[in-house]
mmCIF file of C-alpha atoms (C1' of nucleotides) in Angstrom:
data_model
loop_
_atom_site.group_PDB
_atom_site.id
_atom_site.type_symbol
_atom_site.label_atom_id
_atom_site.label_comp_id
_atom_site.label_asym_id
_atom_site.label_seq_id
_atom_site.Cartn_x
_atom_site.Cartn_y
_atom_site.Cartn_z
ATOM 1 C CA UNK A 1 12.089 31.326 3.029
ATOM 2 C CA UNK A 2 12.334 32.098 -0.501
ATOM 3 C CA UNK A 3 10.704 30.392 -3.308
ATOM 4 C CA UNK A 4 9.680 30.159 -6.750
ATOM 5 C CA UNK A 5 6.901 33.176 -6.238
ATOM 6 C CA UNK A 6 9.306 35.406 -4.767
ATOM 7 C CA UNK A 7 11.806 34.993 -7.496
ATOM 8 C CA UNK A 8 8.855 35.069 -10.294
ATOM 9 C CA UNK A 9 8.022 38.440 -8.253
ATOM 10 C CA UNK A 10 11.050 39.471 -8.327
ATOM 11 C CA UNK A 11 12.097 39.492 -11.608
ATOM 12 C CA UNK A 12 9.064 40.048 -13.006
ATOM 13 C CA UNK A 13 8.349 36.778 -14.676
ATOM 14 C CA UNK A 14 5.793 33.880 -13.818
ATOM 15 C CA UNK A 15 5.888 31.482 -11.837
ATOM 16 C CA UNK A 16 6.598 28.591 -15.311
ATOM 17 C CA UNK A 17 8.933 30.865 -16.573
ATOM 18 C CA UNK A 18 11.068 30.658 -13.557
ATOM 19 C CA UNK A 19 10.753 26.696 -13.332
ATOM 20 C CA UNK A 20 11.745 26.063 -16.966
ATOM 21 C CA UNK A 21 15.082 28.205 -16.061
ATOM 22 C CA UNK A 22 15.230 25.954 -13.139
ATOM 23 C CA UNK A 23 14.679 22.419 -14.465
ATOM 24 C CA UNK A 24 16.516 23.531 -17.819
ATOM 25 C CA UNK A 25 13.171 23.740 -20.297
ATOM 26 C CA UNK A 26 13.852 25.438 -23.854
ATOM 27 C CA UNK A 27 11.752 28.092 -24.674
ATOM 28 C CA UNK A 28 13.342 30.779 -22.272
ATOM 29 C CA UNK A 29 14.464 34.454 -24.211
ATOM 30 C CA UNK A 30 17.985 33.986 -23.178
ATOM 31 C CA UNK A 31 18.064 37.882 -21.265
ATOM 32 C CA UNK A 32 15.207 36.654 -19.561
ATOM 33 C CA UNK A 33 17.042 33.359 -18.628
ATOM 34 C CA UNK A 34 20.315 35.232 -17.602
ATOM 35 C CA UNK A 35 18.079 38.014 -14.990
ATOM 36 C CA UNK A 36 16.564 34.571 -13.657
ATOM 37 C CA UNK A 37 19.481 32.622 -12.601
ATOM 38 C CA UNK A 38 21.863 35.788 -10.807
ATOM 39 C CA UNK A 39 18.798 36.724 -9.058
ATOM 40 C CA UNK A 40 18.429 32.838 -8.329
ATOM 41 C CA UNK A 41 22.702 32.894 -6.838
ATOM 42 C CA UNK A 42 21.590 36.539 -5.112
ATOM 43 C CA UNK A 43 19.300 34.690 -3.003
ATOM 44 C CA UNK A 44 20.612 31.548 -2.663
ATOM 45 C CA UNK A 45 17.524 29.981 -3.635
ATOM 46 C CA UNK A 46 16.595 26.391 -3.408
ATOM 47 C CA UNK A 47 13.951 24.545 -5.171
ATOM 48 C CA UNK A 48 11.352 23.155 -2.474
ATOM 49 C CA UNK A 49 11.983 19.049 -2.826
ATOM 50 C CA UNK A 50 8.461 18.691 -0.776
ATOM 51 C CA UNK A 51 7.066 20.429 -3.696
ATOM 52 C CA UNK A 52 8.521 18.913 -6.337
ATOM 53 C CA UNK A 53 7.898 15.787 -5.528
ATOM 54 C CA UNK A 54 4.179 16.357 -4.995
ATOM 55 C CA UNK A 55 4.117 17.851 -8.851
ATOM 56 C CA UNK A 56 6.309 14.275 -9.851
ATOM 57 C CA UNK A 57 4.009 11.949 -8.024
ATOM 58 C CA UNK A 58 7.121 10.393 -6.959
ATOM 59 C CA UNK A 59 9.644 10.610 -4.110
ATOM 60 C CA UNK A 60 13.246 9.044 -6.099
ATOM 61 C CA UNK A 61 13.143 6.606 -3.364
ATOM 62 C CA UNK A 62 13.082 2.956 -2.681
ATOM 63 C CA UNK A 63 13.220 1.303 0.862
ATOM 64 C CA UNK A 64 14.243 -1.411 1.761
ATOM 65 C CA UNK A 65 13.225 -3.680 4.306
ATOM 66 C CA UNK A 66 16.060 -6.129 6.457
ATOM 67 C CA UNK A 67 16.314 -6.948 10.152
ATOM 68 C CA UNK A 68 19.653 -5.407 10.826
ATOM 69 C CA UNK A 69 23.078 -4.544 8.852
ATOM 70 C CA UNK A 70 25.836 -6.033 10.674
ATOM 71 C CA UNK A 71 25.625 -9.464 8.788
ATOM 72 C CA UNK A 72 27.293 -10.542 5.407
ATOM 73 C CA UNK A 73 23.891 -11.566 3.746
ATOM 74 C CA UNK A 74 22.125 -8.560 4.033
ATOM 75 C CA UNK A 75 25.734 -6.771 3.499
ATOM 76 C CA UNK A 76 25.777 -7.940 0.229
ATOM 77 C CA UNK A 77 22.168 -7.693 -0.405
ATOM 78 C CA UNK A 78 22.469 -4.110 0.407
ATOM 79 C CA UNK A 79 25.203 -3.197 -2.054
ATOM 80 C CA UNK A 80 23.841 -4.431 -5.081
ATOM 81 C CA UNK A 81 20.584 -2.395 -4.655
ATOM 82 C CA UNK A 82 22.487 0.373 -3.528
ATOM 83 C CA UNK A 83 24.494 0.013 -6.723
ATOM 84 C CA UNK A 84 21.249 -0.195 -8.932
ATOM 85 C CA UNK A 85 19.302 2.569 -7.365
ATOM 86 C CA UNK A 86 22.857 5.008 -8.014
ATOM 87 C CA UNK A 87 22.313 4.167 -11.820
ATOM 88 C CA UNK A 88 18.446 4.963 -11.860
ATOM 89 C CA UNK A 89 18.695 7.766 -9.734
ATOM 90 C CA UNK A 90 17.053 6.860 -6.965
ATOM 91 C CA UNK A 91 17.938 6.817 -3.558
ATOM 92 C CA UNK A 92 17.493 3.740 -0.749
ATOM 93 C CA UNK A 93 16.132 4.779 1.998
ATOM 94 C CA UNK A 94 16.439 1.368 4.746
ATOM 95 C CA UNK A 95 14.024 0.036 7.228
ATOM 96 C CA UNK A 96 15.892 -2.173 9.657
ATOM 97 C CA UNK A 97 13.210 -3.529 11.789
ATOM 98 C CA UNK A 98 14.927 -6.433 14.162
ATOM 99 C CA UNK A 99 12.442 -8.579 13.052
ATOM 100 C CA UNK A 100 9.693 -7.236 15.503
ATOM 101 C CA UNK A 101 6.891 -7.568 13.185
ATOM 102 C CA UNK A 102 4.765 -3.868 14.363
ATOM 103 C CA UNK A 103 7.836 -1.878 13.336
ATOM 104 C CA UNK A 104 7.424 -3.579 10.243
ATOM 105 C CA UNK A 105 4.102 -1.996 9.696
ATOM 106 C CA UNK A 106 4.802 0.866 10.742
ATOM 107 C CA UNK A 107 6.888 1.081 7.605
ATOM 108 C CA UNK A 108 4.460 -0.435 5.203
ATOM 109 C CA UNK A 109 1.958 2.476 6.847
ATOM 110 C CA UNK A 110 4.283 4.642 5.191
ATOM 111 C CA UNK A 111 4.414 2.907 2.172
ATOM 112 C CA UNK A 112 1.352 3.190 1.396
ATOM 113 C CA UNK A 113 1.122 6.933 2.508
ATOM 114 C CA UNK A 114 3.189 7.361 -0.838
ATOM 115 C CA UNK A 115 7.502 7.582 1.314
ATOM 116 C CA UNK A 116 8.626 5.422 -1.542
ATOM 117 C CA UNK A 117 7.880 4.521 -4.872
ATOM 118 C CA UNK A 118 8.622 1.145 -4.243
ATOM 119 C CA UNK A 119 9.426 -1.567 -1.639
ATOM 120 C CA UNK A 120 12.105 -4.289 -0.804
ATOM 121 C CA UNK A 121 11.958 -6.888 2.265
ATOM 122 C CA UNK A 122 14.471 -8.845 2.238
ATOM 123 C CA UNK A 123 13.528 -10.758 5.148
ATOM 124 C CA UNK A 124 10.405 -10.002 6.502
ATOM 125 C CA UNK A 125 7.960 -10.710 10.184
ATOM 126 C CA UNK A 126 4.977 -10.411 9.183
ATOM 127 C CA UNK A 127 2.847 -12.747 7.237
ATOM 128 C CA UNK A 128 3.291 -13.419 3.885
ATOM 129 C CA UNK A 129 -0.745 -12.183 3.873
ATOM 130 C CA UNK A 130 0.099 -8.621 5.683
ATOM 131 C CA UNK A 131 2.591 -7.425 3.166
ATOM 132 C CA UNK A 132 1.080 -8.984 0.136
ATOM 133 C CA UNK A 133 -1.872 -6.805 1.104
ATOM 134 C CA UNK A 134 0.025 -3.446 0.429
ATOM 135 C CA UNK A 135 0.793 -4.823 -2.931
ATOM 136 C CA UNK A 136 -2.467 -1.780 -4.099
ATOM 137 C CA UNK A 137 -0.391 0.793 -3.451
ATOM 138 C CA UNK A 138 2.721 0.167 -5.132
ATOM 139 C CA UNK A 139 4.902 -2.101 -6.528
ATOM 140 C CA UNK A 140 6.894 -4.773 -3.446
ATOM 141 C CA UNK A 141 9.763 -6.746 -4.541
ATOM 142 C CA UNK A 142 10.570 -9.690 -2.538
ATOM 143 C CA UNK A 143 13.946 -11.769 -1.484
ATOM 144 C CA UNK A 144 12.649 -15.050 -1.304
ATOM 145 C CA UNK A 145 10.313 -17.524 -3.689
ATOM 146 C CA UNK A 146 6.446 -16.240 -3.456
ATOM 147 C CA UNK A 147 4.471 -18.941 -5.102
ATOM 148 C CA UNK A 148 0.761 -18.019 -4.231
ATOM 149 C CA UNK A 149 0.604 -15.195 -6.421
ATOM 150 C CA UNK A 150 2.400 -13.001 -8.891
ATOM 151 C CA UNK A 151 3.936 -10.718 -6.563
ATOM 152 C CA UNK A 152 7.497 -10.126 -7.582
ATOM 153 C CA UNK A 153 10.434 -12.437 -6.243
ATOM 154 C CA UNK A 154 13.842 -12.607 -6.813
ATOM 155 C CA UNK A 155 15.522 -15.226 -4.627
ATOM 156 C CA UNK A 156 18.272 -18.115 -4.706
ATOM 157 C CA UNK A 157 17.518 -21.817 -5.089
ATOM 158 C CA UNK A 158 18.004 -22.323 -1.279
ATOM 159 C CA UNK A 159 16.903 -25.773 -1.385
ATOM 160 C CA UNK A 160 19.476 -26.587 -3.817
ATOM 161 C CA UNK A 161 22.301 -25.349 -1.955
ATOM 162 C CA UNK A 162 21.487 -26.397 1.127
ATOM 163 C CA UNK A 163 21.309 -30.257 -0.235
ATOM 164 C CA UNK A 164 24.285 -29.501 -1.124
ATOM 165 C CA UNK A 165 26.147 -28.410 1.283
ATOM 166 C CA UNK A 166 24.974 -31.151 3.684
ATOM 167 C CA UNK A 167 25.764 -33.802 0.463
ATOM 168 C CA UNK A 168 29.562 -32.804 1.016
ATOM 169 C CA UNK A 169 29.387 -32.583 4.636
ATOM 170 C CA UNK A 170 27.992 -36.532 4.571
ATOM 171 C CA UNK A 171 30.792 -36.800 2.273
ATOM 172 C CA UNK A 172 33.063 -36.021 4.759
ATOM 173 C CA UNK A 173 32.448 -38.758 6.985
ATOM 174 C CA UNK A 174 29.789 -36.582 9.279
ATOM 175 C CA UNK A 175 27.348 -38.634 11.263
ATOM 176 C CA UNK A 176 25.612 -36.489 13.942
ATOM 177 C CA UNK A 177 24.526 -33.162 12.910
ATOM 178 C CA UNK A 178 24.396 -30.166 14.344
ATOM 179 C CA UNK A 179 22.823 -26.831 13.130
ATOM 180 C CA UNK A 180 22.240 -23.231 14.288
ATOM 181 C CA UNK A 181 19.302 -21.240 13.102
ATOM 182 C CA UNK A 182 18.123 -17.872 13.616
ATOM 183 C CA UNK A 183 13.807 -17.931 13.392
ATOM 184 C CA UNK A 184 11.558 -20.549 13.645
ATOM 185 C CA UNK A 185 9.987 -22.285 10.838
ATOM 186 C CA UNK A 186 6.876 -20.680 11.531
ATOM 187 C CA UNK A 187 8.324 -17.669 10.063
ATOM 188 C CA UNK A 188 11.601 -18.916 8.060
ATOM 189 C CA UNK A 189 10.886 -20.625 4.495
ATOM 190 C CA UNK A 190 14.970 -20.728 4.933
ATOM 191 C CA UNK A 191 14.399 -22.265 8.617
ATOM 192 C CA UNK A 192 11.373 -24.719 7.016
ATOM 193 C CA UNK A 193 13.576 -25.862 3.852
ATOM 194 C CA UNK A 194 17.213 -26.585 6.080
ATOM 195 C CA UNK A 195 15.377 -28.456 8.649
ATOM 196 C CA UNK A 196 13.251 -30.349 6.147
ATOM 197 C CA UNK A 197 16.452 -31.233 3.786
ATOM 198 C CA UNK A 198 18.389 -31.953 7.279
ATOM 199 C CA UNK A 199 15.952 -34.959 8.338
ATOM 200 C CA UNK A 200 15.948 -35.886 4.981
ATOM 201 C CA UNK A 201 19.682 -36.302 4.021
ATOM 202 C CA UNK A 202 20.290 -37.583 8.055
ATOM 203 C CA UNK A 203 17.897 -39.879 8.782
ATOM 204 C CA UNK A 204 19.083 -39.171 12.192
ATOM 205 C CA UNK A 205 18.764 -35.781 13.073
ATOM 206 C CA UNK A 206 16.919 -34.853 15.694
ATOM 207 C CA UNK A 207 15.397 -30.874 16.744
ATOM 208 C CA UNK A 208 17.544 -31.392 19.922
ATOM 209 C CA UNK A 209 21.097 -30.706 17.617
ATOM 210 C CA UNK A 210 19.841 -26.528 16.170
ATOM 211 C CA UNK A 211 20.716 -24.550 18.502
ATOM 212 C CA UNK A 212 18.180 -21.410 18.027
ATOM 213 C CA UNK A 213 17.969 -17.645 17.683
ATOM 214 C CA UNK A 214 21.641 -17.558 16.172
ATOM 215 C CA UNK A 215 22.193 -13.998 14.835
ATOM 216 C CA UNK A 216 25.608 -13.052 15.651
ATOM 217 C CA UNK A 217 29.084 -13.459 16.612
ATOM 218 C CA UNK A 218 28.346 -14.119 20.028
ATOM 219 C CA UNK A 219 25.142 -17.157 19.941
ATOM 220 C CA UNK A 220 28.237 -17.999 17.033
ATOM 221 C CA UNK A 221 30.087 -18.638 20.105
ATOM 222 C CA UNK A 222 27.311 -19.525 22.073
ATOM 223 C CA UNK A 223 26.427 -22.167 19.686
ATOM 224 C CA UNK A 224 30.140 -23.530 19.241
ATOM 225 C CA UNK A 225 29.951 -24.453 23.434
ATOM 226 C CA UNK A 226 26.584 -26.127 22.648
ATOM 227 C CA UNK A 227 27.792 -28.491 20.689
ATOM 228 C CA UNK A 228 31.052 -29.173 22.061
ATOM 229 C CA UNK A 229 28.777 -30.190 25.214
ATOM 230 C CA UNK A 230 26.966 -32.477 23.026
ATOM 231 C CA UNK A 231 29.778 -34.319 21.378
ATOM 232 C "C1'" DC B 1 2.979 26.237 -37.161
ATOM 233 C "C1'" DC B 2 6.605 27.835 -34.323
ATOM 234 C "C1'" DG B 3 8.158 29.538 -29.848
ATOM 235 C "C1'" DT B 4 7.344 32.367 -26.228
ATOM 236 C "C1'" DC B 5 4.807 32.648 -22.296
ATOM 237 C "C1'" DT B 6 0.623 32.094 -18.556
ATOM 238 C "C1'" DC B 7 -2.741 29.418 -16.256
ATOM 239 C "C1'" DT B 8 -4.327 25.960 -13.324
ATOM 240 C "C1'" DA B 9 -4.561 21.034 -11.328
ATOM 241 C "C1'" DC B 10 -2.108 18.085 -8.248
ATOM 242 C "C1'" DG B 11 -2.286 16.408 -2.629
ATOM 243 C "C1'" DA B 12 -2.145 17.313 2.325
ATOM 244 C "C1'" DC B 13 -1.903 19.975 5.770
ATOM 245 C "C1'" DA B 14 -2.265 24.747 8.484
ATOM 246 C "C1'" DA B 15 -4.251 29.086 9.172
ATOM 247 C "C1'" DA B 16 -8.022 31.855 8.069
ATOM 248 C "C1'" DC B 17 -12.735 32.116 8.058
ATOM 249 C "C1'" DT B 18 -17.774 31.620 8.390
ATOM 250 C "C1'" DA B 19 -21.677 30.065 11.152
ATOM 251 C "C1'" DT B 20 -24.061 27.963 14.876
ATOM 252 C "C1'" DA C 1 -16.308 28.886 22.409
ATOM 253 C "C1'" DT C 2 -16.402 24.740 18.975
ATOM 254 C "C1'" DA C 3 -17.503 23.092 14.592
ATOM 255 C "C1'" DG C 4 -17.063 23.133 9.809
ATOM 256 C "C1'" DT C 5 -15.703 25.757 5.871
ATOM 257 C "C1'" DT C 6 -12.558 27.925 2.246
ATOM 258 C "C1'" DT C 7 -8.130 29.043 0.968
ATOM 259 C "C1'" DG C 8 -3.252 29.496 0.673
ATOM 260 C "C1'" DT C 9 0.926 26.707 -0.163
ATOM 261 C "C1'" DC C 10 4.972 24.563 -2.226
ATOM 262 C "C1'" DG C 11 7.477 23.368 -8.239
ATOM 263 C "C1'" DT C 12 5.815 21.375 -11.068
ATOM 264 C "C1'" DA C 13 4.358 19.715 -16.401
ATOM 265 C "C1'" DG C 14 0.521 19.971 -19.470
ATOM 266 C "C1'" DA C 15 -2.829 22.849 -22.073
ATOM 267 C "C1'" DG C 16 -3.714 26.325 -24.169
ATOM 268 C "C1'" DA C 17 -2.959 31.772 -25.240
ATOM 269 C "C1'" DC C 18 -0.513 34.894 -28.337
ATOM 270 C "C1'" DG C 19 1.914 37.952 -32.057
ATOM 271 C "C1'" DG C 20 4.950 36.966 -35.785
#
DNA sequence: CCGTCTCTACGACAAACTAT
DNA sequence: ATAGTTTGTCGTAGAGACGG
């Protein structure tokens, strides 16, 4: 396979001069530039991406940790991430975990190995401490409120929005509340807050009125059946 | 001082080489 | 035969050489 040294050898100029031509840098004589370009075209030479990455010290790649993609919330989040990355000439690599802690740790190890310039954690499978310990390898942004440290985070005010939704239901005359949730409160901040607010706004609310692991359409249908029978 | 060009470090890995 | 060491690979960018 042709490399930059082959081009240099064939044209009679140095590797650096060839590099300048490839990257449109100034200070290359036009006749030499033309000759180098003609050899490049002749051999269909394309610079090695790994070697470029080595030199830049950057991958121009952002890893996005997410549980799954077929979900409106993560779809929308991803769409925004991709749009901004595109404008900044960054590539985005999707890192689906299906909430498997081990898989997520594998991605974190790849991040430590400089596979990505930065990491966006939309929802995590490991405890926060585990993810925070990887901050020394590069920037990590969390899509949840991080209060303990100065970690970068972007989040919506879940407490406020859930409160509004619950108050609306109460106003509509709802007395007995049923809730669908994805994961245990031990792992999910969202779950924890939702349960706390349910108990606060609906004092008679009991945890047996929670339908757990409701993360897809099928479980949604099961939840509807469950609540219908419980009514 | 400017334009043009060469040399070399960078990091991880494989291949080649040397010593035992 | 095995373990340890050295060298080469890949493209880029900055330092520096050189001529005018």
